[in-house]
Amino acid sequence: MGPYHWLRWLAAQGLPRFALRAWARRGDTLSQLTTEPSALENPYPLIESLRQRGRLARSSLAWATTDYELSRIILRDNRFGTRAAEGFDIPRPLAWIVRKAPVPPNPVEPPSMLVIDPPEHNRMRRPVASAFTPRAIARLEARVESVTEELLDALPSDGDADLIADFAAQVPIAIISEMLGFPDDSRDLFLDWGDRMTPLLDIGLPWPVWRDAIVAIGKMDRYADQHLARLRREPGEDMLSALVGAGELNDSELKATASLLMGAGFETTVNLIGNGIVQLLSHPEQLARLRAEPELWPNAVEEVLRIDAPVQSTARVPITDGVEIDGVRLRRGATVVVSLAGANRDPKVFDDPDRFDVGRANAKEHLTFSTGIHACLGASLARMEATHALRALFGRFPDLRLAGAPERRQLFTLHGYRRLPVALGRRAEQRATVS
């Protein structure tokens, strides 16, 4: 990394970091949500404070909404785009810095699907979508089950474990690695790189965190170059081989897609499984209901997605002047933060929204996977992985309990645990043998 990268961090992260902390000290709710450790641990009290300010609230940082109906409107309205800087006029000095300090393809910059709009978004998404059709997900189900069982077999009976490192992270990394044709021995590399890259989804990162993320992206980029060359020589049956063979995406687009799936998409599932474990251990009456009514497991996963969203927010910007939402005229390029976590607890849609209820009739109406053209491609896969993982874990270890305080990741956008220490208890089959 050169000196211009420090200038790039200063412009894109350092100055916003300074401003956010200053606004937070002055009581700006949205700035507090993005910076204060207590809010990163438990954002929901501040989200409710934001809700009290109206359907569309103005803050020092941006406009924000926690309203379910308004969130759906904004996410599905083609007058709004993503936060891609290239779509708007940016100051010449900043554009010069970006050119002087390029970074490899990654999940949060074009050509990543996460931050581009039609028609380019449609061109990028179309060839990838075939890997996430219901038929394609059904073909993966047996593999998810076998991976889950292998991981549970490896956990010690009557022992301790960190269920993030030893279980929740291992299920999705195994599946996504196979989908991208990566060898099994690369999983630890991607777990490390993904962990270091995902803070880029936030704003106001400190220099060491941003620098570490860019270094990880560089390492992944060099690995991906070698991997793509290998797939061209020896294509496999995986999704990335199919994309390479189709020739619809260039190397930069292929690498951006792979990094998006390995980064943001993978982390979502890790957070979902981890959040689900904690919710069920914290609500033993709900776990007991699942044991009595196992057909509720898929709905329980929807309720975890609703009440403790692994993706807390997203952002949109008007792409034309004069866009009016809820009586407010927004200028072109004005940021609107959509609190997915807030929409998921909107009392106008979800009765008693702070209550965890695995039988909630409309749990699946949550917005955790967004909606509209940017709805998460891997939503069905994440649901299926989490359902198998949670059902099998609690079936195998019926006496599972926390063995210490779970440690949250200090991130605003992605909400999950870094560590989840548990005492596993005896395996169900050993209990049966003894009795």
Short mmCIF file of N, CA, C and O in Angstrom, two decimals, residues 165-221:
data_model
loop_
_atom_site.label_atom_id
_atom_site.label_comp_id
_atom_site.label_asym_id
_atom_site.label_seq_id
_atom_site.Cartn_x
_atom_site.Cartn_y
_atom_site.Cartn_z
N ALA A 165 -16.52 -20.30 15.79
CA ALA A 165 -15.37 -20.84 15.08
C ALA A 165 -15.53 -22.32 14.74
O ALA A 165 -15.14 -22.76 13.66
N ASP A 166 -16.14 -23.09 15.65
CA ASP A 166 -16.19 -24.55 15.49
C ASP A 166 -17.41 -25.04 14.73
O ASP A 166 -17.42 -26.20 14.29
N PHE A 167 -18.41 -24.18 14.55
CA PHE A 167 -19.63 -24.67 13.92
C PHE A 167 -20.28 -23.66 12.98
O PHE A 167 -20.36 -23.89 11.78
N ALA A 168 -20.73 -22.52 13.50
CA ALA A 168 -21.52 -21.58 12.69
C ALA A 168 -20.76 -21.10 11.47
O ALA A 168 -21.34 -20.93 10.39
N ALA A 169 -19.46 -20.86 11.60
CA ALA A 169 -18.67 -20.41 10.44
C ALA A 169 -18.34 -21.54 9.48
O ALA A 169 -18.16 -21.31 8.28
N GLN A 170 -18.28 -22.76 10.00
CA GLN A 170 -17.81 -23.87 9.18
C GLN A 170 -18.87 -24.38 8.21
O GLN A 170 -18.52 -24.86 7.12
N VAL A 171 -20.14 -24.28 8.57
CA VAL A 171 -21.19 -24.76 7.66
C VAL A 171 -21.21 -23.95 6.37
O VAL A 171 -21.05 -24.51 5.28
N PRO A 172 -21.40 -22.61 6.41
CA PRO A 172 -21.48 -21.87 5.16
C PRO A 172 -20.17 -21.81 4.39
O PRO A 172 -20.19 -21.78 3.15
N ILE A 173 -19.01 -21.80 5.08
CA ILE A 173 -17.74 -21.72 4.34
C ILE A 173 -17.52 -22.98 3.52
O ILE A 173 -16.99 -22.93 2.41
N ALA A 174 -17.94 -24.12 4.05
CA ALA A 174 -17.79 -25.37 3.30
C ALA A 174 -18.63 -25.35 2.03
O ALA A 174 -18.16 -25.74 0.95
N ILE A 175 -19.86 -24.88 2.14
CA ILE A 175 -20.77 -24.90 0.99
C ILE A 175 -20.36 -23.87 -0.05
O ILE A 175 -20.29 -24.17 -1.25
N ILE A 176 -20.08 -22.64 0.38
CA ILE A 176 -19.75 -21.60 -0.60
C ILE A 176 -18.41 -21.89 -1.26
O ILE A 176 -18.21 -21.60 -2.44
N SER A 177 -17.47 -22.51 -0.53
CA SER A 177 -16.20 -22.88 -1.14
C SER A 177 -16.41 -23.89 -2.26
O SER A 177 -15.80 -23.79 -3.33
N GLU A 178 -17.28 -24.86 -2.01
CA GLU A 178 -17.57 -25.85 -3.05
C GLU A 178 -18.27 -25.22 -4.24
O GLU A 178 -17.99 -25.55 -5.40
N MET A 179 -19.17 -24.28 -3.98
CA MET A 179 -19.87 -23.61 -5.08
C MET A 179 -18.91 -22.81 -5.96
O MET A 179 -19.15 -22.65 -7.16
N LEU A 180 -17.83 -22.31 -5.36
CA LEU A 180 -16.86 -21.52 -6.11
C LEU A 180 -15.67 -22.34 -6.57
O LEU A 180 -14.74 -21.79 -7.19
N GLY A 181 -15.67 -23.63 -6.29
CA GLY A 181 -14.61 -24.50 -6.76
C GLY A 181 -13.31 -24.38 -6.00
O GLY A 181 -12.27 -24.84 -6.47
N PHE A 182 -13.35 -23.79 -4.80
CA PHE A 182 -12.13 -23.66 -4.00
C PHE A 182 -11.83 -24.98 -3.28
O PHE A 182 -12.74 -25.64 -2.78
N PRO A 183 -10.58 -25.36 -3.20
CA PRO A 183 -10.23 -26.60 -2.49
C PRO A 183 -10.50 -26.48 -0.99
O PRO A 183 -10.49 -25.38 -0.42
N ASP A 184 -10.70 -27.63 -0.36
CA ASP A 184 -11.03 -27.64 1.07
C ASP A 184 -9.95 -26.96 1.92
O ASP A 184 -10.27 -26.32 2.93
N ASP A 185 -8.69 -27.10 1.52
CA ASP A 185 -7.61 -26.55 2.35
C ASP A 185 -7.52 -25.02 2.28
O ASP A 185 -6.66 -24.42 2.93
N SER A 186 -8.40 -24.40 1.49
CA SER A 186 -8.40 -22.92 1.41
C SER A 186 -9.39 -22.30 2.39
O SER A 186 -9.43 -21.07 2.53
N ARG A 187 -10.18 -23.12 3.08
CA ARG A 187 -11.26 -22.57 3.90
C ARG A 187 -10.75 -21.66 5.01
O ARG A 187 -11.32 -20.61 5.26
N ASP A 188 -9.68 -22.06 5.67
CA ASP A 188 -9.17 -21.22 6.76
C ASP A 188 -8.69 -19.87 6.23
O ASP A 188 -8.84 -18.85 6.91
N LEU A 189 -8.11 -19.87 5.02
CA LEU A 189 -7.71 -18.60 4.42
C LEU A 189 -8.91 -17.69 4.23
O LEU A 189 -8.87 -16.49 4.56
N PHE A 190 -9.98 -18.25 3.70
CA PHE A 190 -11.15 -17.42 3.41
C PHE A 190 -11.87 -16.99 4.68
O PHE A 190 -12.45 -15.90 4.72
N LEU A 191 -11.85 -17.83 5.70
CA LEU A 191 -12.41 -17.41 6.97
C LEU A 191 -11.67 -16.19 7.51
O LEU A 191 -12.27 -15.23 7.99
N ASP A 192 -10.35 -16.21 7.40
CA ASP A 192 -9.52 -15.10 7.86
C ASP A 192 -9.76 -13.86 7.01
O ASP A 192 -10.00 -12.76 7.53
N TRP A 193 -9.71 -14.02 5.69
CA TRP A 193 -9.91 -12.86 4.81
C TRP A 193 -11.31 -12.28 4.95
O TRP A 193 -11.49 -11.07 4.98
N GLY A 194 -12.31 -13.15 5.03
CA GLY A 194 -13.68 -12.66 5.18
C GLY A 194 -13.87 -11.89 6.46
O GLY A 194 -14.53 -10.84 6.49
N ASP A 195 -13.28 -12.38 7.55
CA ASP A 195 -13.38 -11.70 8.83
C ASP A 195 -12.75 -10.31 8.78
O ASP A 195 -13.26 -9.36 9.38
N ARG A 196 -11.68 -10.17 8.03
CA ARG A 196 -10.99 -8.89 7.94
C ARG A 196 -11.64 -7.94 6.94
O ARG A 196 -11.52 -6.72 7.05
N MET A 197 -12.36 -8.50 5.94
CA MET A 197 -12.98 -7.67 4.90
C MET A 197 -14.33 -7.09 5.31
O MET A 197 -14.68 -5.99 4.88
N THR A 198 -15.10 -7.81 6.09
CA THR A 198 -16.48 -7.41 6.33
C THR A 198 -16.66 -6.05 7.01
O THR A 198 -17.70 -5.43 6.82
N PRO A 199 -15.70 -5.54 7.80
CA PRO A 199 -15.90 -4.18 8.32
C PRO A 199 -16.07 -3.13 7.24
O PRO A 199 -16.60 -2.05 7.51
N LEU A 200 -15.67 -3.43 6.00
CA LEU A 200 -15.81 -2.45 4.92
C LEU A 200 -17.27 -2.09 4.64
O LEU A 200 -17.54 -1.08 3.98
N LEU A 201 -18.19 -2.91 5.11
CA LEU A 201 -19.61 -2.59 4.94
C LEU A 201 -20.03 -1.43 5.84
O LEU A 201 -21.10 -0.86 5.65
N ASP A 202 -19.20 -1.08 6.81
CA ASP A 202 -19.49 0.04 7.71
C ASP A 202 -18.82 1.32 7.21
O ASP A 202 -18.03 1.30 6.26
N ILE A 203 -19.12 2.43 7.86
CA ILE A 203 -18.50 3.70 7.56
C ILE A 203 -17.79 4.21 8.81
O ILE A 203 -18.20 3.91 9.93
N GLY A 204 -16.71 4.96 8.60
CA GLY A 204 -15.98 5.52 9.72
C GLY A 204 -15.01 4.54 10.36
O GLY A 204 -14.78 4.59 11.58
N LEU A 205 -14.40 3.67 9.56
CA LEU A 205 -13.47 2.68 10.11
C LEU A 205 -12.16 3.35 10.52
O LEU A 205 -11.66 4.24 9.82
N PRO A 206 -11.55 2.90 11.62
CA PRO A 206 -10.22 3.38 11.95
C PRO A 206 -9.21 2.89 10.92
O PRO A 206 -9.41 1.85 10.27
N TRP A 207 -8.11 3.63 10.78
CA TRP A 207 -7.09 3.30 9.78
C TRP A 207 -6.59 1.86 9.89
O TRP A 207 -6.53 1.17 8.85
N PRO A 208 -6.24 1.32 11.06
CA PRO A 208 -5.72 -0.06 11.09
C PRO A 208 -6.72 -1.09 10.57
O PRO A 208 -6.33 -2.05 9.91
N VAL A 209 -8.00 -0.89 10.87
CA VAL A 209 -9.02 -1.84 10.42
C VAL A 209 -9.18 -1.75 8.91
O VAL A 209 -9.25 -2.78 8.21
N TRP A 210 -9.24 -0.52 8.37
CA TRP A 210 -9.38 -0.34 6.93
C TRP A 210 -8.16 -0.89 6.20
O TRP A 210 -8.28 -1.59 5.21
N ARG A 211 -6.98 -0.58 6.71
CA ARG A 211 -5.74 -1.06 6.07
C ARG A 211 -5.71 -2.58 6.07
O ARG A 211 -5.35 -3.21 5.05
N ASP A 212 -6.09 -3.20 7.19
CA ASP A 212 -6.09 -4.66 7.28
C ASP A 212 -7.07 -5.27 6.28
O ASP A 212 -6.78 -6.31 5.68
N ALA A 213 -8.21 -4.62 6.10
CA ALA A 213 -9.20 -5.11 5.13
C ALA A 213 -8.66 -5.03 3.71
O ALA A 213 -8.85 -5.96 2.92
N ILE A 214 -7.99 -3.94 3.37
CA ILE A 214 -7.45 -3.78 2.03
C ILE A 214 -6.33 -4.79 1.77
O ILE A 214 -6.21 -5.35 0.68
N VAL A 215 -5.50 -5.04 2.78
CA VAL A 215 -4.46 -6.06 2.65
C VAL A 215 -5.09 -7.43 2.39
O VAL A 215 -4.63 -8.20 1.53
N ALA A 216 -6.16 -7.75 3.14
CA ALA A 216 -6.85 -9.03 2.94
C ALA A 216 -7.44 -9.13 1.54
O ALA A 216 -7.37 -10.19 0.90
N ILE A 217 -8.01 -8.03 1.06
CA ILE A 217 -8.57 -8.02 -0.29
C ILE A 217 -7.48 -8.29 -1.32
O ILE A 217 -7.67 -9.03 -2.29
N GLY A 218 -6.30 -7.69 -1.11
CA GLY A 218 -5.19 -7.91 -2.02
C GLY A 218 -4.77 -9.37 -2.06
O GLY A 218 -4.49 -9.93 -3.13
N LYS A 219 -4.71 -10.01 -0.90
CA LYS A 219 -4.34 -11.42 -0.85
C LYS A 219 -5.39 -12.29 -1.54
O LYS A 219 -5.05 -13.21 -2.28
N MET A 220 -6.65 -11.98 -1.30
CA MET A 220 -7.71 -12.74 -1.94
C MET A 220 -7.69 -12.53 -3.46
O MET A 220 -7.93 -13.46 -4.23
N ASP A 221 -7.38 -11.31 -3.89
CA ASP A 221 -7.32 -11.01 -5.32
C ASP A 221 -6.24 -11.84 -6.01
O ASP A 221 -6.47 -12.41 -7.09
#
